[in-house]
Structures are given as structure tokens and as C-alpha cells.
Amino acid sequence: MESKVKELVAEVESVSIANPDQAEQFRLKYLSKKGILAELFEEFKTLVPEQRKLVGKQLNELKQLAEKKLNEAKESVAQNGYSGEKNIDLSLPAEHAELGSRHPISLVRASITDIFTKIGFTISEGPEIEDDWHNFGALNFPEDHPARDMQDTFFVESGNDEKWLLRTHTSSVQVRVMKNQKPPIRTISPGRVYRNETISARAHCQFHQVEGLYVDEGVSFANLKQTLYYFVHEMFGEDIQIRFRPSFFPFTEPSAEMDISCIICGGKGCPVCKQSGWVEILGCGMVHPNVLENCGIDSKKYTGYAFGMGIERITMLRYQIKDLRMFFENDMRFLSQFKSVL
Ligand code: 2NM
């Protein structure tokens, strides 16, 4: 029996295991209940006591060797796949790679900018950290306006007397455009903005806006209405109605808010429009002469219109999303639903 066990040690050492099938065959042959080792342990019971001591030690060593071999093989097969396999079929198709998708905010932002670039608007972008003048001063916000308050605006520590802040609207980009370019100016400014709000289903401390600006000789409120009418039809469809309500903004005079007939119920009344048949989508107006002058544009010669809308709001309407927080949580179950347009 002694020499039989020695032969088996050599045999086990020389076996090569390259895939899970071979590992299972090895286990069945040597280590299973009906395997060689089990047989040997049965035979061992028949030995006389003098022989048992030596053969018992040998047998245990053989068992440990076989177990170690099997475990190592399993690990290396798991790590390297079928590394030892010679006949891999290289003509097989590769494993399917999951495609990413665009964020719904990016999709809607792209739709909005497409609609305006088609009628001659340029796209202008600017910094998210702004100084007080570009965000408030130039835009005709009085010194004591509540938006300038710590409660509403995130200020950035500058280490000196200058006031830096996270922009609260993208109008600050348009201030720079008006300072640097001569009319006619036709531009839209998409981008992320920040306000010091308590986060809820309807408000967030960061969101996205598209603002539009048109400055030239003889620009009128009628031009503004026509452009927004075109936008709504392109964005939501030909049978959508619009209406304007008077409003107030420091940077426009007169100012208005624009509603569209509810895209969910068609104006009959539903929870989305709170039974009114209308939903507000943007604010707009004629650029205040002070703003034009602050930016070096002669307000006697030129007039302008401007408007601003929240991209989240439009996206929530378009895809019927009820909670704004979804946009910032990056939950794959949410994001992977927007695969259609690439
Ligand atoms: C709005 C509403 C009304 C606006 C004004 C300007 C600028 F730079 F010309 F003064 N840009 N955008 C504006 C006007 C924005 O958002 C609700």
C-alpha cells in the first residue's frame, strides 16, 4: 500500500487542471465519496497497527495535496477564465457592451438650443462663479434687493473685499455678451445656476436655465411674443396655446410670465396644471434701459427683449417627472430610461 500511495502522490502532482470541467473530474476521481482516497481509507482500516502509523501519515498528506491542488485550480480558473484552454473560438461575437444614455436635462437642453439656433441665435456660455456686478449690479438689482441676501445666494469666500458668488441666473453671461459685442445681438445662454433653497420635490439649490436675449434697433414686445410662440410650437406641438400675465423683474420693463395650455390634459384641468388648464414655463420682458446702459449700449438707439426658463421644469413636463430630486441622484433605474435620442 505504501508504494501505491507514493505513485498516487506523483500522479496527483502531474495532473493539470485548466477549466471547471477538469476540476470537477479531478474532484470526482480523487476526493469524492466513491473516489480513490475514500477507497484507500477503507483499505487502511484493514491494516495491522504497525503499518497504520506510516500509511496513515502518507494518506493524510496525499489528501491534503489533492485538496490544495483542487483549490488552487479553482482559484486560477476563476481569475483567468479559461486561460489554459487552447481551443478558444475567436470568431464568437464579443460580449454585449451596455451603452450609456444622455441625462434628460442634457436632452432637453439640446432640444431648446436647437430650436433657437435654427432661427439665428448663437449660444453663449460663461463662468459659474461670478462677481456681484455681473450677477446683480449690471442687471438693475437695487442694493437692498432680497436676492442679494445670504438667504438666497451662495457667496464664495474671496479673502478680500470683492464679493464673489455662485451665479443665480445665466443673465450674467448676457451682461458679458452685451459689453463685448455690438448689436444686433441674438444669443441664448444655457447653464447651471445656484440658489440657496431648501431641497424639496419642487426646489433645489442647483438647477439649469436657458436665457435668451435679442438686442437691435426696433426690437418690440411683438417680436418677443412671436419668437416664444415659435419656440412653444417646436417644443410641445402645434396645438399648444400660450398666454402672457404681467409680472416684475428688475432687469426687464415691462415684464411678463408666459403660460402654455396644459400638455397633459390639453387645458381641461388635471393635477399637473392644478385644474387651471395652464402651466407657467418662463419669464420674459423688454430689457430695462438701465441694463443696456450699464453694458455700454445706447438705450435711445437700441431696444431688446429677454426671457428665461428653467430646464428642469420643461423636462418634468415633457417626461412627466414628479420629483426634481431625481435629476441629481444619478439612480441608474431613472437615467437608463432616457435612451431614445443620442
Ligand atoms: C428672465 C425673465 C426676464 C433676462 C434678462 C436678461 C438680460 F441680461 F438681458 F438682462 N437676460 N435674461 C430675463 C428676463 C430672464 O428669467 C426668468
XYZ file of C-alpha atoms and ligand atoms in Angstrom:
359
model
C 0.000 0.000 0.000
C 2.896 2.296 0.775
C 4.202 2.297 -2.800
C 0.668 2.684 -4.227
C 0.215 5.897 -2.236
C 3.634 7.165 -3.385
C 2.637 6.574 -7.023
C -0.609 8.461 -6.444
C 1.248 11.457 -4.974
C 3.279 11.683 -8.192
C 0.132 11.233 -10.293
C -1.805 13.984 -8.457
C 1.160 16.325 -8.742
C 1.351 15.852 -12.513
C -2.371 16.420 -13.250
C -3.113 19.765 -14.949
C -6.481 21.449 -14.405
C -7.411 24.200 -16.879
C -11.165 24.605 -16.696
C -14.131 23.946 -14.397
C -14.927 20.595 -16.101
C -11.441 19.275 -15.444
C -11.618 20.489 -11.845
C -14.852 18.554 -11.333
C -13.376 15.415 -12.928
C -10.366 15.678 -10.617
C -12.656 16.026 -7.583
C -14.752 13.014 -8.599
C -11.728 10.846 -9.269
C -9.775 11.572 -6.079
C -11.848 13.339 -3.463
C -15.497 12.293 -3.795
C -17.219 9.699 -1.596
C -16.517 6.989 -4.161
C -13.123 8.394 -5.160
C -9.660 6.859 -4.847
C -8.916 8.445 -1.476
C -12.133 7.150 0.086
C -11.247 3.668 -1.189
C -7.750 3.915 0.269
C -9.094 4.978 3.666
C -11.318 1.865 3.645
C -8.300 -0.292 2.822
C -6.341 1.466 5.572
C -8.782 0.128 8.181
C -7.687 -3.421 7.334
C -4.005 -2.775 8.063
C -2.225 -4.083 11.125
C -1.411 -1.395 13.745
C 2.355 -1.269 12.951
C 1.633 -0.348 9.317
C -1.145 2.125 10.156
C 1.148 4.781 11.613
C 3.240 5.269 8.465
C 0.472 4.742 5.884
C -1.924 6.973 7.845
C 0.558 9.846 7.642
C 1.118 9.201 3.911
C -2.608 9.085 3.220
C -3.277 12.346 5.029
C -0.509 14.031 3.060
C -1.992 12.734 -0.201
C -5.431 14.023 0.749
C -4.067 17.453 1.645
C -2.124 17.572 -1.611
C -5.220 16.724 -3.673
C -7.348 19.301 -1.838
C -4.715 22.001 -2.243
C -4.397 21.209 -5.946
C -8.156 21.460 -6.439
C -8.498 24.746 -4.542
C -5.611 26.381 -6.390
C -7.015 25.243 -9.712
C -10.450 26.621 -8.882
C -8.965 30.000 -7.958
C -6.840 30.332 -11.060
C -9.703 29.252 -13.322
C -11.948 31.850 -11.691
C -9.303 34.590 -12.047
C -8.105 33.943 -15.555
C -11.196 32.459 -17.080
C -10.213 29.599 -19.362
C -6.607 30.684 -19.540
C -5.333 27.194 -20.101
C -7.865 26.451 -22.832
C -6.132 26.103 -26.194
C -9.139 25.924 -28.498
C -10.906 29.257 -27.893
C -13.322 30.154 -30.717
C -12.125 33.621 -31.651
C -14.905 34.002 -34.213
C -17.565 34.167 -31.482
C -19.224 37.602 -31.130
C -17.930 39.748 -28.250
C -19.988 40.149 -25.108
C -22.655 42.846 -25.349
C -21.418 46.210 -24.022
C -24.118 48.315 -22.379
C -24.425 51.758 -23.999
C -24.743 54.781 -21.736
C -27.547 57.294 -22.143
C -27.772 61.072 -22.042
C -29.148 62.789 -18.968
C -32.725 64.037 -19.509
C -31.591 67.591 -18.675
C -28.965 67.373 -21.441
C -31.569 66.049 -23.899
C -33.997 68.889 -23.233
C -31.242 71.499 -23.166
C -30.167 70.262 -26.624
C -33.772 70.448 -27.934
C -34.132 74.019 -26.663
C -30.809 75.237 -28.073
C -31.549 73.525 -31.435
C -34.868 75.360 -31.723
C -33.235 78.755 -31.158
C -30.080 78.207 -33.231
C -32.352 77.348 -36.193
C -33.606 80.957 -36.174
C -30.214 82.603 -35.832
C -29.451 82.651 -32.098
C -25.871 81.964 -31.027
C -25.060 80.016 -27.863
C -23.035 81.840 -25.209
C -21.634 80.391 -22.018
C -19.792 81.847 -19.049
C -18.388 81.161 -15.567
C -20.469 79.719 -12.707
C -18.573 81.823 -10.162
C -19.411 85.470 -10.778
C -18.797 88.844 -9.228
C -21.620 90.898 -7.767
C -21.654 93.326 -10.699
C -22.241 90.741 -13.456
C -24.864 88.832 -11.449
C -26.753 91.754 -9.838
C -25.363 95.264 -10.313
C -25.411 95.456 -14.099
C -28.850 93.825 -14.140
C -30.506 96.674 -12.248
C -30.927 94.838 -8.929
C -31.075 97.527 -6.193
C -28.507 97.256 -3.366
C -31.166 96.051 -0.930
C -32.837 93.509 -3.259
C -33.697 90.300 -1.328
C -31.981 88.075 -3.960
C -28.669 89.627 -2.869
C -29.242 88.220 0.608
C -27.266 85.339 2.161
C -30.596 83.538 2.435
C -30.962 83.380 -1.340
C -27.461 83.436 -2.801
C -24.341 81.339 -2.173
C -21.379 83.642 -1.604
C -17.831 82.439 -2.166
C -15.107 83.444 0.268
C -12.684 85.600 -1.679
C -10.234 86.624 1.027
C -10.563 90.282 0.031
C -13.244 92.958 -0.327
C -14.614 91.694 -3.634
C -17.900 89.836 -3.463
C -17.878 86.542 -5.380
C -20.901 84.278 -5.665
C -22.368 81.303 -7.498
C -24.453 82.790 -10.319
C -28.178 82.780 -9.568
C -29.161 83.048 -13.264
C -27.377 82.946 -16.625
C -28.229 86.609 -17.318
C -24.699 87.289 -16.037
C -23.411 85.642 -19.242
C -25.523 88.018 -21.311
C -24.109 91.031 -19.483
C -20.692 89.973 -20.757
C -22.044 89.457 -24.292
C -23.623 92.943 -24.315
C -20.392 94.504 -23.019
C -18.244 92.759 -25.632
C -20.405 92.738 -28.774
C -22.255 95.346 -30.775
C -25.957 94.920 -31.673
C -27.539 93.095 -33.372
C -27.160 90.529 -30.553
C -29.160 87.330 -30.713
C -27.992 84.772 -28.164
C -29.126 82.118 -25.733
C -27.260 81.122 -22.575
C -27.834 77.653 -21.188
C -26.183 76.608 -17.949
C -26.251 75.595 -14.317
C -27.287 78.121 -11.684
C -27.409 78.097 -7.871
C -29.827 79.377 -5.263
C -29.814 78.896 -1.510
C -33.065 76.919 -1.317
C -34.241 74.118 0.914
C -34.264 70.985 -1.274
C -37.708 69.504 -1.962
C -39.661 67.845 -4.785
C -40.153 71.287 -6.388
C -36.992 73.231 -5.476
C -33.245 72.548 -5.473
C -30.127 74.554 -4.679
C -28.806 73.888 -8.192
C -30.757 73.807 -11.439
C -30.414 74.665 -15.123
C -31.634 77.619 -17.138
C -31.777 78.804 -20.690
C -31.974 82.571 -21.075
C -32.478 84.345 -24.370
C -31.558 87.861 -25.467
C -32.201 89.883 -28.624
C -30.907 93.475 -28.868
C -31.201 95.580 -32.023
C -32.845 98.720 -33.376
C -36.630 98.492 -33.140
C -36.973 95.188 -31.229
C -40.516 95.027 -29.801
C -42.653 93.010 -27.423
C -44.475 91.682 -30.522
C -41.142 90.188 -31.703
C -40.764 88.550 -28.290
C -44.237 87.011 -28.427
C -43.700 85.703 -31.952
C -40.365 84.069 -31.055
C -41.816 82.404 -27.960
C -44.838 81.237 -29.952
C -42.473 79.589 -32.425
C -40.496 78.018 -29.562
C -43.580 76.530 -27.877
C -44.854 75.037 -31.131
C -41.494 73.460 -31.904
C -41.051 72.178 -28.354
C -44.538 70.990 -27.421
C -46.547 70.823 -30.663
C -48.687 72.958 -32.982
C -51.909 72.922 -30.944
C -50.444 74.370 -27.742
C -51.889 77.748 -26.673
C -49.902 80.480 -24.914
C -50.862 83.383 -22.671
C -48.930 86.213 -21.003
C -49.502 87.571 -17.498
C -47.930 90.847 -16.284
C -45.037 90.327 -13.857
C -41.984 92.066 -12.453
C -38.219 91.527 -12.840
C -35.523 94.106 -12.046
C -33.891 93.650 -15.475
C -36.965 93.981 -17.709
C -39.743 96.552 -18.149
C -42.456 95.658 -18.961
C -42.153 92.083 -17.676
C -44.382 89.052 -18.147
C -44.734 85.400 -17.301
C -45.797 83.026 -20.035
C -48.109 80.027 -19.568
C -48.832 77.249 -22.044
C -52.072 75.264 -22.226
C -51.513 72.112 -20.160
C -49.712 69.490 -22.281
C -51.102 66.690 -20.110
C -54.851 67.435 -20.223
C -54.966 69.846 -23.180
C -56.445 72.575 -20.964
C -59.357 70.672 -19.430
C -57.823 70.614 -15.943
C -55.689 67.938 -14.228
C -53.323 67.595 -11.244
C -50.295 68.820 -13.304
C -51.960 72.207 -14.059
C -53.774 72.172 -10.708
C -57.132 72.179 -12.564
C -56.362 75.575 -14.168
C -55.631 74.270 -17.685
C -52.393 76.364 -17.812
C -48.784 75.826 -16.715
C -46.159 78.549 -16.314
C -42.969 77.890 -18.269
C -40.960 81.113 -18.450
C -40.438 84.755 -17.553
C -39.674 87.477 -20.093
C -39.805 91.164 -20.913
C -38.171 94.146 -22.628
C -34.597 94.671 -21.374
C -34.575 97.600 -18.928
C -32.831 100.701 -20.385
C -30.596 100.791 -17.271
C -29.294 97.297 -18.132
C -28.469 98.336 -21.715
C -26.684 101.481 -20.477
C -24.797 99.539 -17.761
C -23.450 97.329 -20.537
C -22.468 100.222 -22.796
C -25.413 100.023 -25.219
C -27.229 103.247 -26.208
C -30.786 102.740 -24.938
C -32.085 105.596 -27.142
C -30.987 103.767 -30.273
C -31.466 100.135 -29.252
C -34.145 98.054 -27.559
C -34.098 94.389 -26.608
C -36.161 91.526 -25.315
C -35.068 88.779 -22.939
C -36.534 85.622 -21.470
C -35.513 82.902 -19.058
C -36.747 79.385 -18.387
C -35.841 76.509 -16.068
C -34.769 73.350 -17.935
C -35.863 71.072 -15.060
C -39.394 72.418 -15.281
C -39.655 71.820 -19.033
C -38.143 68.325 -18.600
C -40.609 67.448 -15.825
C -43.484 68.466 -18.108
C -42.142 66.632 -21.132
C -41.440 63.323 -19.353
C -43.973 63.668 -16.535
C -41.370 63.552 -13.782
C -42.878 64.452 -10.417
C -39.812 64.970 -8.206
C -36.991 67.357 -9.102
C -34.522 65.488 -6.890
C -34.488 62.618 -9.402
C -32.308 64.749 -11.708
C -29.437 64.916 -9.224
C -29.473 61.449 -7.651
C -27.948 59.538 -10.601
C -30.077 56.460 -9.990
C -29.445 54.128 -12.950
C -33.065 52.933 -12.898
C -34.098 56.526 -13.643
C -31.300 57.511 -16.027
C -31.441 54.371 -18.186
C -34.991 55.238 -19.252
C -33.713 58.068 -21.483
C -32.030 56.054 -24.222
C -34.037 57.236 -27.208
C -32.124 60.236 -28.573
C -28.364 60.145 -28.982
C -35.870 86.019 -17.021
C -37.007 86.793 -17.137
C -36.930 88.014 -17.797
C -33.307 88.123 -18.705
C -32.857 89.412 -18.754
C -31.620 89.351 -19.313
C -30.699 90.460 -19.606
F -29.433 90.073 -19.474
F -30.858 90.889 -20.821
F -30.934 91.468 -18.788
N -31.343 88.081 -19.561
N -32.392 87.324 -19.194
C -34.592 87.656 -18.192
C -35.711 88.415 -18.325
C -34.667 86.454 -17.550
O -35.838 84.801 -16.402
C -36.954 84.356 -15.707
